[in-house]
């Protein structure tokens, strides 16, 4: 089965919440070599006006990819995850992600561009707090390779 172009406009609501933990932020910051004290030191973050440490900008990928699982596991979408190549990722931050945040993510399928037997899929993940206030918007582009395309 190839990707279903009729999924354009489909919305996958939040599948729960994600509690942002200090240690998760610190682990992520170490993994991406983010050495700014605001990602590691509570006192430094509070001195800068934050309630707790803040996540590096790319931390939002954790929430975006977890939420994308609803789309990937939707059989009617026709996405063979073994054929997916992550092509592009962009973030628009409405405010920093802070330790202690309770966040939820909604996935929007914005575009499917069929290219031969494969396709380019563009999704938008809207990360909000529990009151619905925007935190981060992620735009993801995934190339779904055609079967037989091993390059």
Backbone as a printed PyTorch tensor [residue, N CA C, xyz], in Angstrom:
tensor([[[ 0.8540, -1.1860,  0.0000],
         [ 0.0000,  0.0000,  0.0000],
         [ 0.8890,  1.2340,  0.0000]],

        [[ 0.5620,  2.2180, -0.8320],
         [ 1.2990,  3.4770, -0.8370],
         [ 0.5480,  4.5020,  0.0140]],

        [[ 1.2130,  5.6100,  0.2720],
         [ 0.6240,  6.6370,  1.1270],
         [-0.6920,  7.1460,  0.5250]],

        [[-1.6530,  7.3520,  1.3720],
         [-2.9860,  7.7760,  0.9730],
         [-3.0430,  9.3080,  0.9260]],

        [[-3.1650,  9.9150, -0.2590],
         [-3.1920, 11.3880, -0.3320],
         [-4.4390, 11.9910,  0.3060]],

        [[-5.4480, 11.1840,  0.5790],
         [-6.6730, 11.6970,  1.1990],
         [-6.4990, 12.0170,  2.6830]],

        [[-5.3080, 11.7800,  3.2300],
         [-5.0850, 12.1140,  4.6460],
         [-4.7920, 13.6020,  4.8380]],

        [[-4.6160, 14.3400,  3.7350],
         [-4.3980, 15.7870,  3.8550],
         [-5.5680, 16.3950,  4.6270]],

        [[-5.2580, 17.1880,  5.6280],
         [-6.2810, 17.8210,  6.4560],
         [-6.6660, 17.0190,  7.6770]],

        [[-6.2040, 15.7870,  7.7490],
         [-6.5310, 14.9520,  8.9120],
         [-5.8400, 15.4970, 10.1500]],

        [[-6.5200, 15.4020, 11.2880],
         [-5.9910, 15.8750, 12.5720],
         [-6.0180, 14.7150, 13.5560]],

        [[-4.9010, 14.5220, 14.2370],
         [-4.7850, 13.4960, 15.2690],
         [-4.6810, 14.2220, 16.6100]],

        [[-5.7150, 14.1080, 17.4380],
         [-5.7240, 14.8430, 18.7110],
         [-4.6860, 14.2890, 19.6880]],

        [[-4.4040, 15.0400, 20.7470],
         [-3.4310, 14.5790, 21.7420],
         [-3.7940, 13.1940, 22.2810]],

        [[-2.7730, 12.3810, 22.4750],
         [-2.9460, 11.0360, 23.0110],
         [-2.5550, 10.9890, 24.4860]],

        [[-2.6380, 12.0910, 25.1520],
         [-2.2310, 12.1840, 26.5510],
         [-1.3660, 13.4130, 26.7380]],

        [[-0.7330, 13.4860, 27.8800],
         [ 0.1260, 14.6280, 28.1800],
         [ 1.5520, 14.1520, 28.4030]],

        [[ 2.4620, 15.0970, 28.2920],
         [ 3.8740, 14.8400, 28.5430],
         [ 4.3240, 15.8020, 29.6230]],

        [[ 4.8420, 15.2510, 30.7190],
         [ 5.3820, 16.0620, 31.7970],
         [ 6.8770, 16.2370, 31.5620]],

        [[ 7.2990, 17.4780, 31.4190],
         [ 8.6970, 17.7800, 31.1430],
         [ 9.4790, 17.7070, 32.4510]],

        [[10.4350, 16.8020, 32.4970],
         [11.2420, 16.6200, 33.7000],
         [12.6080, 17.2680, 33.5940]],

        [[13.1340, 17.6900, 34.7220],
         [14.4690, 18.2940, 34.7460],
         [15.5260, 17.3660, 34.1620]],

        [[15.5070, 16.1190, 34.6140],
         [16.5460, 15.1990, 34.1580],
         [16.4310, 14.9000, 32.6710]],

        [[15.2050, 14.8720, 32.1440],
         [15.0370, 14.6730, 30.6950],
         [15.6570, 15.8500, 29.9370]],

        [[15.4330, 17.0720, 30.4440],
         [16.0400, 18.2420, 29.8000],
         [17.5540, 18.1470, 29.8740]],

        [[18.0770, 17.8270, 31.0430],
         [19.5330, 17.7390, 31.1960],
         [20.1180, 16.6480, 30.2920]],

        [[19.4740, 15.4890, 30.2430],
         [19.9550, 14.3950, 29.3890],
         [19.9630, 14.8240, 27.9240]],

        [[18.8740, 15.4590, 27.4920],
         [18.7870, 15.9070, 26.1050],
         [19.8580, 16.9530, 25.8210]],

        [[20.0250, 17.9000, 26.7350],
         [21.0310, 18.9530, 26.5590],
         [22.4280, 18.3490, 26.4270]],

        [[22.7400, 17.3630, 27.2570],
         [24.0550, 16.7090, 27.1400],
         [24.1870, 16.0080, 25.7880]],

        [[23.1240, 15.3630, 25.3430],
         [23.1660, 14.6090, 24.0830],
         [23.3970, 15.5110, 22.8800]],

        [[22.8950, 16.7490, 22.9380],
         [23.0580, 17.6680, 21.7990],
         [24.1430, 18.7250, 22.0720]],

        [[24.9240, 18.5070, 23.1360],
         [26.0260, 19.3920, 23.4870],
         [25.5740, 20.8280, 23.7440]],

        [[24.3900, 20.9720, 24.3570],
         [23.8780, 22.2890, 24.7420],
         [24.4040, 22.5980, 26.1450]],

        [[25.3820, 23.4700, 26.2280],
         [26.0800, 23.7210, 27.4900],
         [25.5760, 24.9430, 28.2460]],

        [[24.6030, 25.6580, 27.6900],
         [24.0800, 26.8460, 28.3580],
         [23.5660, 26.4580, 29.7520]],

        [[23.9760, 27.1850, 30.7930],
         [23.5320, 26.8610, 32.1590],
         [22.0050, 26.8580, 32.3260]],

        [[21.2860, 27.5720, 31.4600],
         [19.8190, 27.5930, 31.5680],
         [19.2080, 26.2080, 31.3490]],

        [[19.9600, 25.3070, 30.7100],
         [19.4850, 23.9430, 30.4660],
         [19.8780, 22.9800, 31.5840]],

        [[20.6990, 23.4280, 32.5160],
         [21.2560, 22.5210, 33.5220],
         [21.0860, 22.9930, 34.9620]],

        [[21.1250, 24.2870, 35.1790],
         [21.2270, 24.8510, 36.5290],
         [19.9520, 25.6230, 36.8770]],

        [[19.2250, 25.1250, 37.8780],
         [17.9590, 25.7480, 38.2840],
         [18.1910, 27.1920, 38.7240]],

        [[19.2450, 27.4360, 39.5110],
         [19.5100, 28.7900, 39.9960],
         [19.7710, 29.7520, 38.8400]],

        [[20.5230, 29.3140, 37.8440],
         [20.8040, 30.1630, 36.6850],
         [19.5180, 30.4630, 35.9110]],

        [[18.6790, 29.4420, 35.7440],
         [17.4130, 29.6410, 35.0240],
         [16.5000, 30.5950, 35.7880]],

        [[16.4200, 30.4300, 37.1040],
         [15.5700, 31.3110, 37.9090],
         [16.1140, 32.7410, 37.9150]],

        [[17.4290, 32.8880, 37.9170],
         [18.0340, 34.2250, 37.8670],
         [17.7190, 34.9110, 36.5310]],

        [[17.4920, 34.0950, 35.4910],
         [17.1490, 34.6360, 34.1760],
         [15.6480, 34.8570, 34.0140]],

        [[14.8770, 34.5530, 35.0750],
         [13.4410, 34.8190, 35.0350],
         [12.5480, 33.6220, 34.7400]],

        [[13.1210, 32.4290, 34.6480],
         [12.3280, 31.2190, 34.3980],
         [12.0200, 30.5300, 35.7240]],

        [[10.9530, 29.7530, 35.7440],
         [10.5800, 29.0450, 36.9720],
         [11.4710, 27.8380, 37.2260]],

        [[12.1220, 27.3240, 36.1820],
         [12.9720, 26.1360, 36.2810],
         [13.8610, 26.1190, 35.0490]],

        [[14.6460, 25.0490, 34.8820],
         [15.5080, 24.9840, 33.7100],
         [14.6600, 24.9160, 32.4420]],

        [[15.2440, 25.4280, 31.3490],
         [14.5260, 25.4240, 30.0770],
         [15.1710, 24.4060, 29.1310]],

        [[14.3630, 23.8750, 28.2420],
         [14.8270, 22.8700, 27.2980],
         [15.5420, 23.5240, 26.1180]],

        [[16.5350, 22.8240, 25.5570],
         [17.1150, 23.3060, 24.3010],
         [16.0270, 23.3730, 23.2300]],

        [[16.1830, 24.2210, 22.2410],
         [15.1230, 24.4120, 21.2350],
         [14.6660, 23.1330, 20.5380]],

        [[15.5680, 22.1940, 20.3120],
         [15.1870, 20.9810, 19.5850],
         [14.5450, 19.9100, 20.4750]],

        [[14.4150, 20.1800, 21.7630],
         [13.7680, 19.2220, 22.6830],
         [12.3480, 18.8840, 22.2320]],

        [[11.7010, 19.8150, 21.5590],
         [10.3210, 19.6090, 21.1140],
         [10.1800, 18.4050, 20.1900]],

        [[11.2790, 17.9460, 19.5900],
         [11.2160, 16.7780, 18.7070],
         [10.7260, 15.5490, 19.4650]],

        [[11.0140, 15.4750, 20.7510],
         [10.5640, 14.3360, 21.5520],
         [ 9.0420, 14.2610, 21.5410]],

        [[ 8.3870, 15.3770, 21.7630],
         [ 6.9250, 15.4080, 21.7700],
         [ 6.3550, 15.2180, 20.3740]],

        [[ 6.9800, 15.8490, 19.3810],
         [ 6.4850, 15.7610, 18.0040],
         [ 6.5270, 14.3260, 17.5030]],

        [[ 7.6490, 13.6510, 17.7020],
         [ 7.7600, 12.2840, 17.1980],
         [ 6.8490, 11.3220, 17.9480]],

        [[ 6.6820, 11.5350, 19.2300],
         [ 5.7590, 10.6820, 19.9890],
         [ 4.3340, 10.8490, 19.4670]],

        [[ 3.9500, 12.0780, 19.1690],
         [ 2.5930, 12.3330, 18.6680],
         [ 2.4170, 11.7970, 17.2490]],

        [[ 3.4860, 11.8290, 16.4460],
         [ 3.4130, 11.3120, 15.0750],
         [ 3.0900,  9.8200, 15.0390]],

        [[ 3.2900,  9.1340, 16.1350],
         [ 2.9960,  7.6920, 16.1750],
         [ 1.5370,  7.4150, 15.8290]],

        [[ 0.6280,  8.3290, 16.1800],
         [-0.7920,  8.1390, 15.8600],
         [-0.9920,  8.1010, 14.3440]],

        [[-0.3040,  8.9650, 13.6320],
         [-0.3890,  8.9900, 12.1700],
         [ 0.2790,  7.7530, 11.5740]],

        [[ 1.4800,  7.4600, 12.0230],
         [ 2.2430,  6.3430, 11.4730],
         [ 1.5010,  5.0180, 11.6800]],

        [[ 0.8330,  4.8730, 12.8120],
         [ 0.1350,  3.6100, 13.1070],
         [-1.2740,  3.5560, 12.5120]],

        [[-1.7230,  4.6330, 11.8760],
         [-3.0360,  4.6640, 11.2320],
         [-2.9390,  3.9100,  9.9060]],

        [[-3.4670,  2.7020,  9.8660],
         [-3.3780,  1.8710,  8.6590],
         [-3.9460,  2.5640,  7.4290]],

        [[-4.9710,  3.4020,  7.6070],
         [-5.5890,  4.0590,  6.4540],
         [-4.6740,  5.1120,  5.8160]],

        [[-3.6140,  5.5210,  6.5270],
         [-2.6690,  6.4980,  5.9740],
         [-1.7350,  5.8550,  4.9500]],

        [[-1.5010,  4.5690,  5.0970],
         [-0.6560,  3.8610,  4.1390],
         [ 0.8240,  4.1580,  4.2600]],

        [[ 1.2930,  4.4730,  5.4620],
         [ 2.7030,  4.8070,  5.6600],
         [ 3.4500,  3.5790,  6.1710]],

        [[ 4.4200,  3.1250,  5.4060],
         [ 5.3050,  2.0390,  5.8280],
         [ 6.5080,  2.7060,  6.4860]],

        [[ 6.5460,  2.6770,  7.8230],
         [ 7.5800,  3.4150,  8.5530],
         [ 8.9870,  2.9390,  8.1990]],

        [[ 9.1260,  1.6960,  7.7780],
         [10.4490,  1.2010,  7.3960],
         [10.9640,  1.8950,  6.1370]],

        [[10.1030,  2.6180,  5.4450],
         [10.4720,  3.2990,  4.2080],
         [10.5680,  4.8210,  4.4050]],

        [[10.4510,  5.2950,  5.6440],
         [10.4330,  6.7340,  5.9290],
         [11.8540,  7.2700,  6.1430]],

        [[12.1230,  8.3940,  5.5040],
         [13.3620,  9.1390,  5.7060],
         [12.9660, 10.5270,  6.1810]],

        [[13.5340, 10.9560,  7.3080],
         [13.2290, 12.2790,  7.8540],
         [13.9550, 13.3110,  6.9990]],

        [[13.2050, 14.1370,  6.2910],
         [13.7890, 15.0820,  5.3360],
         [14.0590, 16.4650,  5.9350]],

        [[13.1680, 16.9600,  6.7950],
         [13.3180, 18.3280,  7.3030],
         [12.5270, 18.4710,  8.6010]],

        [[13.0080, 19.3440,  9.4750],
         [12.3260, 19.6310, 10.7360],
         [12.5150, 21.1100, 11.0470]],

        [[11.4230, 21.7940, 11.3690],
         [11.4940, 23.2140, 11.7290],
         [10.6740, 23.4510, 12.9900]],

        [[11.1300, 24.3990, 13.7920],
         [10.4520, 24.7300, 15.0400],
         [10.1520, 26.2200, 15.0880]],

        [[ 8.9540, 26.5530, 15.5430],
         [ 8.6150, 27.9260, 15.8990],
         [ 8.2420, 27.8820, 17.3730]],

        [[ 9.0340, 28.5540, 18.1820],
         [ 8.8090, 28.5370, 19.6320],
         [ 8.0020, 29.7680, 20.0290]],

        [[ 6.8930, 29.5200, 20.6910],
         [ 6.0480, 30.6000, 21.1860],
         [ 6.4780, 31.0010, 22.5910]],

        [[ 7.1160, 30.0680, 23.2670],
         [ 7.7600, 30.3040, 24.5570],
         [ 8.6630, 29.1130, 24.8400]],

        [[ 9.6400, 29.2510, 25.7460],
         [10.5070, 28.1110, 26.0440],
         [ 9.7290, 26.9770, 26.7320]],

        [[10.1900, 25.7800, 26.5160],
         [ 9.6960, 24.6160, 27.2640],
         [10.4770, 24.5940, 28.5680]],

        [[ 9.7450, 24.5140, 29.6850],
         [10.3380, 24.6180, 31.0200],
         [10.0540, 23.3390, 31.8000]],

        [[11.0230, 22.9040, 32.5980],
         [10.8090, 21.7380, 33.4610],
         [ 9.5560, 21.9590, 34.2940]],

        [[ 8.7290, 20.9450, 34.3590],
         [ 7.4650, 21.0350, 35.0890],
         [ 6.2710, 21.2700, 34.1790]],

        [[ 6.5200, 21.6740, 32.9260],
         [ 5.4180, 21.8650, 31.9810],
         [ 4.6450, 20.5610, 31.7720]],

        [[ 3.3390, 20.6940, 31.6320],
         [ 2.4610, 19.5960, 31.2030],
         [ 2.0180, 19.9730, 29.7940]],

        [[ 2.4310, 19.1820, 28.8150],
         [ 2.2000, 19.5480, 27.4220],
         [ 1.4180, 18.4710, 26.6800]],

        [[ 0.7420, 18.9050, 25.6280],
         [ 0.0120, 17.9710, 24.7660],
         [ 0.2750, 18.3740, 23.3180]],

        [[ 0.1650, 17.3930, 22.4170],
         [ 0.5190, 17.6330, 21.0190],
         [-0.5830, 17.1470, 20.0940]],

        [[-0.9730, 18.0070, 19.1690],
         [-1.9390, 17.6730, 18.1250],
         [-1.1840, 17.6260, 16.8030]],

        [[-1.4380, 16.5720, 16.0140],
         [-0.7780, 16.3980, 14.7220],
         [-1.7460, 16.7630, 13.6070]],

        [[-1.2740, 17.5920, 12.6780],
         [-2.0460, 17.9860, 11.4950],
         [-1.2960, 17.5040, 10.2560]],

        [[-1.9970, 16.8430,  9.3500],
         [-1.3920, 16.4660,  8.0740],
         [-1.6560, 17.6180,  7.1130]],

        [[-0.6010, 18.3580,  6.7840],
         [-0.7440, 19.5510,  5.9560],
         [-0.6000, 19.2910,  4.4660]],

        [[ 0.2040, 18.2880,  4.0970],
         [ 0.3840, 18.0500,  2.6690],
         [ 0.9260, 16.6550,  2.4060]],

        [[ 0.5260, 16.1030,  1.2850],
         [ 1.0980, 14.8780,  0.7410],
         [ 1.3870, 15.1750, -0.7260]],

        [[ 2.6500, 15.0930, -1.0800],
         [ 3.0210, 15.3050, -2.4830],
         [ 3.5080, 13.9730, -3.0370]],

        [[ 2.6970, 13.3720, -3.8970],
         [ 3.0410, 12.0950, -4.4970],
         [ 4.1470, 12.3120, -5.5090]],

        [[ 5.1760, 11.4730, -5.4060],
         [ 6.3220, 11.5550, -6.3190],
         [ 6.5800, 10.1430, -6.8460]],

        [[ 6.0060,  9.8380, -7.9870],
         [ 6.0880,  8.4710, -8.5040],
         [ 5.3230,  7.5590, -7.5710]],

        [[ 5.9710,  6.4850, -7.1290],
         [ 5.3260,  5.5710, -6.1900],
         [ 5.5650,  5.9860, -4.7390]],

        [[ 6.4330,  6.9850, -4.5180],
         [ 6.7050,  7.4880, -3.1740],
         [ 5.9610,  8.7860, -2.9210]],

        [[ 6.2610,  9.4110, -1.7890],
         [ 5.5730, 10.6630, -1.4620],
         [ 6.3640, 11.4520, -0.4210]],

        [[ 6.1370, 12.7630, -0.4150],
         [ 6.6540, 13.6500,  0.6250],
         [ 5.4730, 14.0510,  1.4900]],

        [[ 5.5820, 13.7920,  2.7720],
         [ 4.5130, 14.0470,  3.7400],
         [ 4.9380, 15.2110,  4.6270]],

        [[ 4.0800, 16.2270,  4.7520],
         [ 4.3550, 17.3580,  5.6290],
         [ 3.3260, 17.3680,  6.7440]],

        [[ 3.8260, 17.3390,  7.9720],
         [ 2.9440, 17.3910,  9.1380],
         [ 3.2950, 18.6090,  9.9750]],

        [[ 2.3220, 19.0150, 10.7740],
         [ 2.5010, 20.1280, 11.7140],
         [ 2.0660, 19.6250, 13.0740]],

        [[ 2.9710, 19.6950, 14.0260],
         [ 2.6580, 19.2910, 15.3920],
         [ 2.5390, 20.5520, 16.2400]],

        [[ 1.3480, 20.7610, 16.7850],
         [ 1.0950, 21.9250, 17.6400],
         [ 1.1930, 21.4660, 19.0930]],

        [[ 2.2190, 21.9530, 19.7820],
         [ 2.4380, 21.6260, 21.1920],
         [ 1.8740, 22.7670, 22.0250]],

        [[ 0.9880, 22.4110, 22.9580],
         [ 0.3390, 23.4190, 23.8030],
         [ 0.4370, 22.9980, 25.2650]],

        [[ 0.1760, 23.9660, 26.1450],
         [ 0.0260, 23.6010, 27.5560],
         [-1.4030, 23.1010, 27.7570]],

        [[-1.7410, 22.7210, 28.9520],
         [-3.0600, 22.1250, 29.1980],
         [-4.2070, 23.1190, 29.0640]],

        [[-3.8860, 24.4130, 29.0650],
         [-4.9080, 25.4410, 28.8350],
         [-5.0720, 25.7560, 27.3530]],

        [[-4.2980, 25.0800, 26.5070],
         [-4.3780, 25.3050, 25.0680],
         [-3.4940, 26.4200, 24.5620]],

        [[-2.6660, 26.9830, 25.4290],
         [-1.7580, 28.0520, 25.0060],
         [-0.6090, 27.4750, 24.1850]],

        [[-0.2810, 28.1000, 23.0410],
         [ 0.7780, 27.5490, 22.1990],
         [ 2.1490, 27.6080, 22.8560]],

        [[ 2.9010, 26.5380, 22.6810],
         [ 4.2710, 26.4630, 23.1890],
         [ 5.2400, 26.3650, 22.0140]],

        [[ 5.0420, 25.3760, 21.1460],
         [ 5.9150, 25.1750, 19.9960],
         [ 5.1130, 24.6190, 18.8260]],

        [[ 5.4300, 25.0820, 17.6300],
         [ 4.8990, 24.5040, 16.4050],
         [ 6.0560, 23.8420, 15.6830]],

        [[ 5.8820, 22.5670, 15.3550],
         [ 6.8950, 21.8100, 14.6220],
         [ 6.3670, 21.5050, 13.2290]],

        [[ 7.1890, 21.7050, 12.2290],
         [ 6.8500, 21.3240, 10.8590],
         [ 7.8250, 20.2170, 10.4730]],

        [[ 7.2760, 19.0680, 10.1060],
         [ 8.0920, 17.9080,  9.7480],
         [ 7.8310, 17.5240,  8.3040]],

        [[ 8.8980, 17.2130,  7.5870],
         [ 8.7750, 16.6790,  6.2370],
         [ 9.3880, 15.2890,  6.2240]],

        [[ 8.5890, 14.3220,  5.8020],
         [ 9.0250, 12.9320,  5.7500],
         [ 8.9250, 12.4370,  4.3190]],

        [[ 9.9900, 11.8310,  3.8430],
         [ 9.9720, 11.1970,  2.5390],
         [ 9.6120,  9.7390,  2.7590]],

        [[ 8.5370,  9.3030,  2.1170],
         [ 8.1440,  7.8980,  2.1890],
         [ 8.5690,  7.2800,  0.8630]],

        [[ 9.6630,  6.5110,  0.9190],
         [10.2330,  5.9310, -0.2860],
         [ 9.3290,  4.8520, -0.8510]],

        [[ 9.3690,  4.7270, -2.1540],
         [ 8.5940,  3.6960, -2.8380],
         [ 9.2060,  2.3290, -2.5780]],

        [[ 8.3940,  1.2990, -2.5940],
         [ 8.9220, -0.0620, -2.4880],
         [ 9.8430, -0.3120, -3.6620]],

        [[10.9400, -1.0010, -3.3850],
         [11.9090, -1.2740, -4.4320],
         [12.9540, -0.1860, -4.5540]],

        [[12.7400,  0.9780, -3.9040],
         [13.6920,  2.0840, -3.9040],
         [14.6180,  1.8910, -2.7020]],

        [[15.7430,  1.2790, -2.9150],
         [16.6660,  0.9470, -1.8160],
         [17.7850,  1.9550, -1.6740]],

        [[17.7680,  3.0290, -2.4310],
         [18.8430,  4.0390, -2.3600],
         [18.4990,  5.1540, -1.4280]]])
